[in-house]
Coordinates of C-alpha atoms and ligand atoms in Angstrom, one line a residue:
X174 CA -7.3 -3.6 8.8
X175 CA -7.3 -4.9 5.2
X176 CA -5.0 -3.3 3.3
X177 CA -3.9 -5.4 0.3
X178 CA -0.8 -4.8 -1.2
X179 CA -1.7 -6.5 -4.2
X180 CA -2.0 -5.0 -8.1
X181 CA -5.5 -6.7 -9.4
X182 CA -4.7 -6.6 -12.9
X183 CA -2.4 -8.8 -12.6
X184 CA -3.6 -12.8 -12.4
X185 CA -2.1 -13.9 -8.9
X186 CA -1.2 -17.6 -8.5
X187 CA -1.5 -19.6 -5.8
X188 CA 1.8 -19.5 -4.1
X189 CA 4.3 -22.5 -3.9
X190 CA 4.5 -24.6 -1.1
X191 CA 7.6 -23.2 1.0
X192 CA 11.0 -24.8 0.3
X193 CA 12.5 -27.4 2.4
X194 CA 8.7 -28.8 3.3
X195 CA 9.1 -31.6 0.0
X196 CA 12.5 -32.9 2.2
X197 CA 10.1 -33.7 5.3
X198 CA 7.5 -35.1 3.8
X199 CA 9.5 -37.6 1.7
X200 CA 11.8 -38.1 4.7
X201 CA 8.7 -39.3 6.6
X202 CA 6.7 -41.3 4.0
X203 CA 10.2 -43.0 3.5
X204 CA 9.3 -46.5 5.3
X205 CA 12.5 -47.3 7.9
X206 CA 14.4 -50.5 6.4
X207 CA 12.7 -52.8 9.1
X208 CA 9.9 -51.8 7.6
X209 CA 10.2 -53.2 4.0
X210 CA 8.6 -55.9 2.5
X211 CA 11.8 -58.5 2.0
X212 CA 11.9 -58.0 5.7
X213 CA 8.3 -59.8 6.4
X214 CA 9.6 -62.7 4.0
X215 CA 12.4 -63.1 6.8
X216 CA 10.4 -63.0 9.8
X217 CA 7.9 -64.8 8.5
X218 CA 9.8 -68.0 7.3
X219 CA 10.7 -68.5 11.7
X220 CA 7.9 -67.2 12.7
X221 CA 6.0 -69.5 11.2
X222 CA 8.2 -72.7 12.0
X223 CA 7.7 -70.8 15.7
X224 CA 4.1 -71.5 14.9
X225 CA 4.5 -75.0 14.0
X226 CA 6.1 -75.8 16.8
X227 CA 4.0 -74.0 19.3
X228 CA 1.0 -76.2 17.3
X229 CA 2.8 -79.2 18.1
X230 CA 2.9 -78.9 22.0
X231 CA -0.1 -77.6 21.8
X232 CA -1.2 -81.5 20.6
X233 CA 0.8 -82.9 22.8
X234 CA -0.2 -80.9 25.8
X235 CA -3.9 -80.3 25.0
X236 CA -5.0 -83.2 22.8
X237 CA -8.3 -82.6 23.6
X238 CA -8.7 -79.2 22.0
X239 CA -6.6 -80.8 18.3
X240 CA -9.7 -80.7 16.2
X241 CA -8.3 -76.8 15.8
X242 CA -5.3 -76.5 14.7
X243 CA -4.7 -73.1 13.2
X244 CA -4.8 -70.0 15.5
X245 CA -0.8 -69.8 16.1
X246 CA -0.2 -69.5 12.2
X247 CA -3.4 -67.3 12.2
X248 CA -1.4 -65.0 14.4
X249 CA 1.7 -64.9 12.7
X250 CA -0.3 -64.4 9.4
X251 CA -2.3 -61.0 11.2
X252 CA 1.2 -60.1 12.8
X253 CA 2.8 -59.8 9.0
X254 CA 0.0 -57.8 7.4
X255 CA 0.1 -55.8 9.8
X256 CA 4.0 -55.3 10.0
X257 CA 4.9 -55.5 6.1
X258 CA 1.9 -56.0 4.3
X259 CA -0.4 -58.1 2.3
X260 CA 2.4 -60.0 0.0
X261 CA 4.5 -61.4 2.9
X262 CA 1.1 -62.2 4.8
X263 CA 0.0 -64.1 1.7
X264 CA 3.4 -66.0 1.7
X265 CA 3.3 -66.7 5.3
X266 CA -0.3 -68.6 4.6
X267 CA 1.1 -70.3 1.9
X268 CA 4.0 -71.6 3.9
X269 CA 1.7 -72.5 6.8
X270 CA -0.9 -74.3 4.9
X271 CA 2.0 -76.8 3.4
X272 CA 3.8 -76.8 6.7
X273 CA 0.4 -77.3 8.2
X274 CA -0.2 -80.6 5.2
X275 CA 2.8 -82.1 5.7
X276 CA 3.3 -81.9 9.8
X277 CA -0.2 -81.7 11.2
X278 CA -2.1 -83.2 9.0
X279 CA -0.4 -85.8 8.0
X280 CA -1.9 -89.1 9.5
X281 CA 1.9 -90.4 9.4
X282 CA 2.8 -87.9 11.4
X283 CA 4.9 -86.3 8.0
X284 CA 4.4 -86.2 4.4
X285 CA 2.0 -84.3 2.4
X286 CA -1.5 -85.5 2.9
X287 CA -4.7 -85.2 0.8
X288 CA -7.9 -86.4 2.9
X289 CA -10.5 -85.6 5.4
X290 CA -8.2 -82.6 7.2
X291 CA -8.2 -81.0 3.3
X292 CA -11.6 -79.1 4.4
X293 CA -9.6 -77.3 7.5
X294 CA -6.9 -76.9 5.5
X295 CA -8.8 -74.9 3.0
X296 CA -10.8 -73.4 5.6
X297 CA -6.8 -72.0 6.9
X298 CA -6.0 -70.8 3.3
X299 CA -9.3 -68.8 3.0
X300 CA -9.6 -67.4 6.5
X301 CA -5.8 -66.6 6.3
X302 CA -5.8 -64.8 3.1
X303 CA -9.0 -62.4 4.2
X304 CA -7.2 -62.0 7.2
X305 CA -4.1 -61.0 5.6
X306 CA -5.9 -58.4 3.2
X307 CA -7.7 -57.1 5.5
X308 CA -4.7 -56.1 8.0
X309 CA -2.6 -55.2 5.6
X310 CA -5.4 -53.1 4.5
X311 CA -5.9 -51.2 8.0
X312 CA -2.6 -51.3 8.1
X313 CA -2.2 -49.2 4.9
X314 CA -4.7 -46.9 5.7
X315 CA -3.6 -46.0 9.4
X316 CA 0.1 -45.2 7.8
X317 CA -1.1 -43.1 5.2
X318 CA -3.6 -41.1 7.6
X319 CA 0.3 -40.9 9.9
X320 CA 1.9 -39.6 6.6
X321 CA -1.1 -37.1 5.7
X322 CA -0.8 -36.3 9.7
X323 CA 2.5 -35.3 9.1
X324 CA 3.0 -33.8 5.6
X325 CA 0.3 -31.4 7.4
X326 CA 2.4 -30.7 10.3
X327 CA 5.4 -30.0 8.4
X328 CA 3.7 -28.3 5.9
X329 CA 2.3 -25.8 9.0
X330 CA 5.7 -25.6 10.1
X331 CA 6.9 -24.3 7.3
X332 CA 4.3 -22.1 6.7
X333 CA 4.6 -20.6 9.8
X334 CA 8.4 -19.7 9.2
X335 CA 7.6 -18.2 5.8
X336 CA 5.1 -16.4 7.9
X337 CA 7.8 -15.0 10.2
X338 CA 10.2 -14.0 7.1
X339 CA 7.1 -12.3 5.6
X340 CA 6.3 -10.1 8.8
X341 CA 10.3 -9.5 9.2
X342 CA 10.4 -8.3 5.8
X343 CA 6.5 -6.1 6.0
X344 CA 8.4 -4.5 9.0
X345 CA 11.1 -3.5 7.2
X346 CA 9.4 -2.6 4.2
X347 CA 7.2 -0.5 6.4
X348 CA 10.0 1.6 8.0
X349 CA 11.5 2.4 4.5
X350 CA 8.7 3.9 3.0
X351 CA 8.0 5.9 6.2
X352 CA 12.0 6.8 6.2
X353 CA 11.8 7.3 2.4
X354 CA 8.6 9.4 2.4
X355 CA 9.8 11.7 5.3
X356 CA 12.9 11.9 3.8
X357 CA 11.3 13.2 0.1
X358 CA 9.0 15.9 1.9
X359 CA 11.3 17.5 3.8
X360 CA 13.5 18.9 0.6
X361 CA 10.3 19.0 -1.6
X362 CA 8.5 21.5 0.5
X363 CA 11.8 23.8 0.7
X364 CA 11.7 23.4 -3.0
X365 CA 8.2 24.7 -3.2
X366 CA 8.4 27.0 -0.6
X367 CA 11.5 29.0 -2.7
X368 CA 9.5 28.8 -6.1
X369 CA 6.8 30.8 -4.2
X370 CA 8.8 32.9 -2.9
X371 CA 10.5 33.4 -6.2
X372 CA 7.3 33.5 -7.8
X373 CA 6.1 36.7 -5.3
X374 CA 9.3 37.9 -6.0
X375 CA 9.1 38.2 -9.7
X376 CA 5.8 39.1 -9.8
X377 CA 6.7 42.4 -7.5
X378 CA 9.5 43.4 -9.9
X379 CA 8.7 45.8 -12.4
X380 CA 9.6 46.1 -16.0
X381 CA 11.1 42.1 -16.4
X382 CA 12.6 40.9 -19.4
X383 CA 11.1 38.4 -21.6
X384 CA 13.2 36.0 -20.3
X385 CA 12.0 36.7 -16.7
X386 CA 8.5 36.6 -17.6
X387 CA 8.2 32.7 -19.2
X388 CA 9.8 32.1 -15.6
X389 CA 6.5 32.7 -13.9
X390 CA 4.8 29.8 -15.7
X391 CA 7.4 27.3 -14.9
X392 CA 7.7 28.2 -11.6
X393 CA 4.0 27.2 -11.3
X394 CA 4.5 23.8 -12.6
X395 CA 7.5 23.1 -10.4
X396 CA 4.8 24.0 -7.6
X397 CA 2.2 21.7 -8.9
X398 CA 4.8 18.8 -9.0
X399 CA 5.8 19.2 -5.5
X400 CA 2.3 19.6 -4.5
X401 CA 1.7 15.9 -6.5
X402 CA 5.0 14.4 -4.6
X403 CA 3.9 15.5 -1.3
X404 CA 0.4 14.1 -1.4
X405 CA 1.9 11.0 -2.5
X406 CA 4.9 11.4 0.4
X407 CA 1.8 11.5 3.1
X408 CA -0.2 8.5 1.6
X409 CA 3.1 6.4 1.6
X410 CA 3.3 8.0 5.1
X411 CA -0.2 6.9 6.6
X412 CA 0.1 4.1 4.9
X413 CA 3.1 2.9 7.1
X414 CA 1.4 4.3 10.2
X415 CA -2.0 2.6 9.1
X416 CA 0.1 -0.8 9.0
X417 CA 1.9 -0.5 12.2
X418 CA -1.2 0.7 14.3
X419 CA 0.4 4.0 14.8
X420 CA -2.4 6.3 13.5
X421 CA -4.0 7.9 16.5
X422 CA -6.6 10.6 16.0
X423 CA -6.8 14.1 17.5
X424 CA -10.5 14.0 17.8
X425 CA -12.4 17.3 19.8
X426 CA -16.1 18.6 18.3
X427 CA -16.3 19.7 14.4
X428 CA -18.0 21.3 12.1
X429 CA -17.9 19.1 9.3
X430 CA -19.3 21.8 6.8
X431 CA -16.7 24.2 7.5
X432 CA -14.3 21.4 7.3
X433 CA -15.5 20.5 3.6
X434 CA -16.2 24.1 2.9
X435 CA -12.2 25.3 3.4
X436 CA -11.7 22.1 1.7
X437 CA -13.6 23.0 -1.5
X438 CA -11.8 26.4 -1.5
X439 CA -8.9 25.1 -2.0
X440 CA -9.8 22.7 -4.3
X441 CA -11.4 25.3 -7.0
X442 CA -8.2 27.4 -6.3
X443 CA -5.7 24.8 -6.9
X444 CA -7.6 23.4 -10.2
X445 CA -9.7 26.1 -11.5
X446 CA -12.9 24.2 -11.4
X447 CA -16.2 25.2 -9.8
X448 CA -17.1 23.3 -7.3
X449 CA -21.0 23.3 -5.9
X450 CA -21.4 23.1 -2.0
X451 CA -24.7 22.0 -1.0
X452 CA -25.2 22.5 2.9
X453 CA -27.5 23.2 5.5
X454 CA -27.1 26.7 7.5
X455 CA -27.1 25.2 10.7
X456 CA -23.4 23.5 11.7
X457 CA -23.0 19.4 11.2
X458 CA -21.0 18.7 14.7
X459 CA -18.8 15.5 14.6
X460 CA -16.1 14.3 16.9
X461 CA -13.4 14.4 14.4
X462 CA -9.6 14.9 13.9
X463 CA -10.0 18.0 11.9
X464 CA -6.5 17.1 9.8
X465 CA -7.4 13.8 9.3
X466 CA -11.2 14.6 7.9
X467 CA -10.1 17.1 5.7
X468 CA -7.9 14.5 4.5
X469 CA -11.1 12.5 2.8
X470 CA -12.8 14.9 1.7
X471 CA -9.7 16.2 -0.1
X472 CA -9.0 13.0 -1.8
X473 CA -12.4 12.1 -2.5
X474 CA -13.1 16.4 -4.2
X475 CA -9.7 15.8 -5.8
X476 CA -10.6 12.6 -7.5
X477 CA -13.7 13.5 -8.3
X478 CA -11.9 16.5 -10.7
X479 CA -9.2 14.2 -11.6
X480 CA -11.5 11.2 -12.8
X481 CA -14.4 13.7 -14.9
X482 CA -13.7 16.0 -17.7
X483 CA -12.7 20.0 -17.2
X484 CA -16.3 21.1 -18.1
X485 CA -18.1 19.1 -15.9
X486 CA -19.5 20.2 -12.7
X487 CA -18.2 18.5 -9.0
X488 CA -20.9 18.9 -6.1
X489 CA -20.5 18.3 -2.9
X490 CA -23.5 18.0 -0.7
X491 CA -23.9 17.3 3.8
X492 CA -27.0 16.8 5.4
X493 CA -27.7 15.0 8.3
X494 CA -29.8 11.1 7.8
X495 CA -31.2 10.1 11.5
X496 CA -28.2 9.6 13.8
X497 CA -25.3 10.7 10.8
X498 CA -23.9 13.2 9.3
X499 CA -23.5 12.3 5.2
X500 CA -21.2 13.9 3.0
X501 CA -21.6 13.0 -0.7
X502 CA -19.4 13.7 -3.7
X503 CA -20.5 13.3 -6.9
X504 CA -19.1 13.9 -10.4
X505 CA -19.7 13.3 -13.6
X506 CA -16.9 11.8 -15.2
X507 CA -16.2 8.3 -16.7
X508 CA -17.8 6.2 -14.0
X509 CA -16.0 2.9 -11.8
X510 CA -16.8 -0.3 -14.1
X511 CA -19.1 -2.8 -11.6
X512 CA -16.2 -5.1 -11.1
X513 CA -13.8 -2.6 -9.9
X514 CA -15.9 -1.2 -7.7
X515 CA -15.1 -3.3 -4.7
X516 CA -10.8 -3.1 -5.3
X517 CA -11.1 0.7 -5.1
X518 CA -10.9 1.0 -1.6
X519 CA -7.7 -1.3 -1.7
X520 CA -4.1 -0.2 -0.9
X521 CA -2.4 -0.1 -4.7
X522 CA -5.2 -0.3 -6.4
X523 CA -5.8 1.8 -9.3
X524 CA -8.0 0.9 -12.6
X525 CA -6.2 0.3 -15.8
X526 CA -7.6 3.4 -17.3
X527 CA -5.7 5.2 -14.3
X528 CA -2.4 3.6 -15.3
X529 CA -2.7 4.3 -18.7
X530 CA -3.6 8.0 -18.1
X531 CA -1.6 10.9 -17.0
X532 CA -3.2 11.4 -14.0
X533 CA -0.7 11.4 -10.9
X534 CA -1.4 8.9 -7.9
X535 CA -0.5 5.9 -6.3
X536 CA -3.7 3.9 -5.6
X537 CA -3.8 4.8 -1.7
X538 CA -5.6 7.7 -1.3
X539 CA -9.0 6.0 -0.8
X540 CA -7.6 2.9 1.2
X541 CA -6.3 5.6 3.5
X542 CA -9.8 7.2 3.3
X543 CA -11.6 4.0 4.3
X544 CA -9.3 3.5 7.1
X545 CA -9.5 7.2 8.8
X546 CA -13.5 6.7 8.3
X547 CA -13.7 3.4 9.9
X548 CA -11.3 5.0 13.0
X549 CA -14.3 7.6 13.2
X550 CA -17.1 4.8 13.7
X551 CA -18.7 6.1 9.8
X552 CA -18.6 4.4 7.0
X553 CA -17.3 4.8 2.8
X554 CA -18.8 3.4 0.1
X555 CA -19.4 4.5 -3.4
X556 CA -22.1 4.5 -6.4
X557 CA -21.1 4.3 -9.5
X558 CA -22.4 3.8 -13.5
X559 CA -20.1 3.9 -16.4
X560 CA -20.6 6.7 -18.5
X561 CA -22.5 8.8 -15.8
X562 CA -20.0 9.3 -12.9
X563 CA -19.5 8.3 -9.3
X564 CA -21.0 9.2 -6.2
X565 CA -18.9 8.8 -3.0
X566 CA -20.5 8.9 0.0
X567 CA -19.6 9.8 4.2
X568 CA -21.3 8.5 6.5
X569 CA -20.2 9.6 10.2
X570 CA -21.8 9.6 13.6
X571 CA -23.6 12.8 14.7
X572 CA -22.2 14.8 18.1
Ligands
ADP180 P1 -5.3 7.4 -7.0 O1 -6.3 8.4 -7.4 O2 -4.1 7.9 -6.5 O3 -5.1 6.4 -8.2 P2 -7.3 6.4 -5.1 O4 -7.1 5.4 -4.0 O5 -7.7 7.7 -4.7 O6 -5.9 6.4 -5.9 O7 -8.3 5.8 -6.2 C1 -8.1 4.4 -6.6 C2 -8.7 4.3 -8.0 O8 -10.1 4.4 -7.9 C3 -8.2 5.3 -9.0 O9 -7.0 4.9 -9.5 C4 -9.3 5.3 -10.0 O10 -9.1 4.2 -10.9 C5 -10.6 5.0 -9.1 N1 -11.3 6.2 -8.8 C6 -11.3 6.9 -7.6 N2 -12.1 7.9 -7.6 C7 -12.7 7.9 -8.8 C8 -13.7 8.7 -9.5 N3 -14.3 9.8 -8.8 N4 -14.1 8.4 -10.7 C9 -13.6 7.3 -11.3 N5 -12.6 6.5 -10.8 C10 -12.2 6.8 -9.6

């Protein structure tokens, strides 16, 4: 279900990365100490007199195979890079190559040398320092592809804590607005219900005092106010039951004209208004929860007078399209802006001209709408042209 509980007009920035997830990620691109660079200057220095000495039985044992000299200090070379980087890597050639002059080279045996060996020795320095790039290189690359690795693992790890926090606190948000809105229409509907009777009883009473009589008046708003707090008590209501799954429907076979037609009875009662009903004379059956059905087609009649001036008509028209049953509402009010048109059907939303008006409401009565259509297998949608008004429209599986 999408409900949003999001205000549009608002700009709505990415959100920041959850705390604690910076403390991982630098803990593991930290390199460990054995790691660092200075360390590969260490090794390297005995690694590299290992080399030289490993070259030097290699002469004595294999004489035969002298004419190449260099794979030992090649290794060591490849085994820095690898371990600490390019900068040792280039030291440890530089090292090897005078070791390399001075011991192997050297006709005497020691001593630095310039001759015929010079081509090798250059051919070392070369092959060694692409080889040292190179390694340090891969090397580079497969650690940061390890850090990206896990920056993304903690990063998900945190998410998906923030993700538990967020539910927690939905869950809880959930129960105290369904606490909070049973707990507002149980006193507001004793409130209304003695302002009626009050009402009834005044008007029964003959001969009242002036006093009495600017009573009746007021007791009609303070009815009109509790009606507008327990509409908005059952959206906060349905809302919380939407959320938690907890909406079931009471469905059994329906008229759905006589549904919208006590419906539109109460409507012009309640605001005055005429309201045209334009239906067939045969019944419409659905498989409906009558409660929930009337429901939408109050919200979407009581809209339709709330959004469009007092002298403008509201009509109401069913008929039946192939396998549906369509109900359509149209007025002729202000109209739904282009842009807006797809956020009316989300949970909070209302358009700035709403919150700027007078006009009581919460944003939910058409999310709830949506939702109790979809739960019937129809569908909601709306058509809509500033300056000319809105049509809303029912679509709902025919019995
Ligand atoms: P509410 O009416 O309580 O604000 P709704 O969910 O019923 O909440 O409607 C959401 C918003 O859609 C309204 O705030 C209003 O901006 C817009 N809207 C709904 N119906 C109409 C209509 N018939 N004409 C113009 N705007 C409408």
């Amino acid at each position: 279900m999408n409900i949003h509980t999001q205000c549009y007009d608002q700009s709505s920035p990415q959100p920041p990365p959850p705390s604690g997830w910076e403390k991982k990620i630098s803990a593991c691109a930290q390199p460990r100490w054995w790691h660092r660079s200075w360390m590969g200057y260490l090794v390297g220095l005995p690694l590299v007199v290992l080399a030289l000495l490993g070259d030097l039985l290699w002469e004595y044992w294999l004489p035969q195979l002298s004419y190449f000299r260099t794979p030992l200090f090649l290794l060591v070379v490849v085994v820095v890079a690898l371990f600490w980087g390019a900068r040792p890597a280039l030291f440890v050639v530089a090292l090897s190559a005078l070791l390399l002059d001075y011991f192997v080279l050297s006709p005497s045996g020691t001593g630095f040398y310039i001759g015929d060996g010079i081509v090798q020795l250059i051919t070392f320095i070369v092959s060694g320092s692409v080889l040292a790039v190179l390694a340090a290189q891969r090397e580079m690359a497969r650690r940061r592809a390890l850090v990206a690795e896990r920056e993304a693992q903690a990063y998900a790890q945190a998410l998906q804590q923030k993700n538990i926090e967020l539910e927690q606190g939905n869950r809880l948000k959930d129960r105290f607005l369904s606490v909070v809105s049973h707990e507002l229409k149980t006193p507001v509907t004793s409130i209304s219900g003695y302002a009626q009777l009050l009402s009834r009883r005044l008007s029964k009473q003959a001969g009242l005092s002036p006093e009495q009589d600017t009573a009746q008046p007021l007791l009609e708003k303070i009815r009109e106010q509790t009606g507008h707090i327990t509409v908005l008590a059952d959206e906060l209501f349905d809302l919380t039951r939407i959320h938690s799954g907890n909406m079931r429907l009471r469905c059994a076979p329906r008229d759905f004209i006589e549904i919208c037609r006590r419906v539109v009875e109460d409507q012009q009662q309640i605001s005055g208004r005429p309201i045209e009903l334009l239906a067939p004379s045969t019944p419409l059956l659905v498989n409906a929860d009558d409660e929930r059905l009337r429901r939408v087609v109050t919200n979407l009649i009581s809209n339709a007078l709330k959004y469009s001036a007092e002298d403008t008509p509201v009509e109401v028209r069913l008929g039946s399209e192939g396998e549906h049953v369509v109900l359509s509402v149209r007025d002729f009010g202000q109209g739904i802006p282009e842009y807006q048109q797809e956020h009316v059907f989300e949970a909070f939303y209302r358009s700035p001209s709403a919150q700027n008006s007078s006009r009581p409401g919460l944003g939910l009565g058409l999310a709830i709408c949506k939702e109790i259509v979809e739960q019937h297998q129809g569908r909601l949608w709306l058509e809509s042209e500033v300056g000319k008004g809105s049509l809303f429209v029912v679509e709902l599986p025919k019995l």
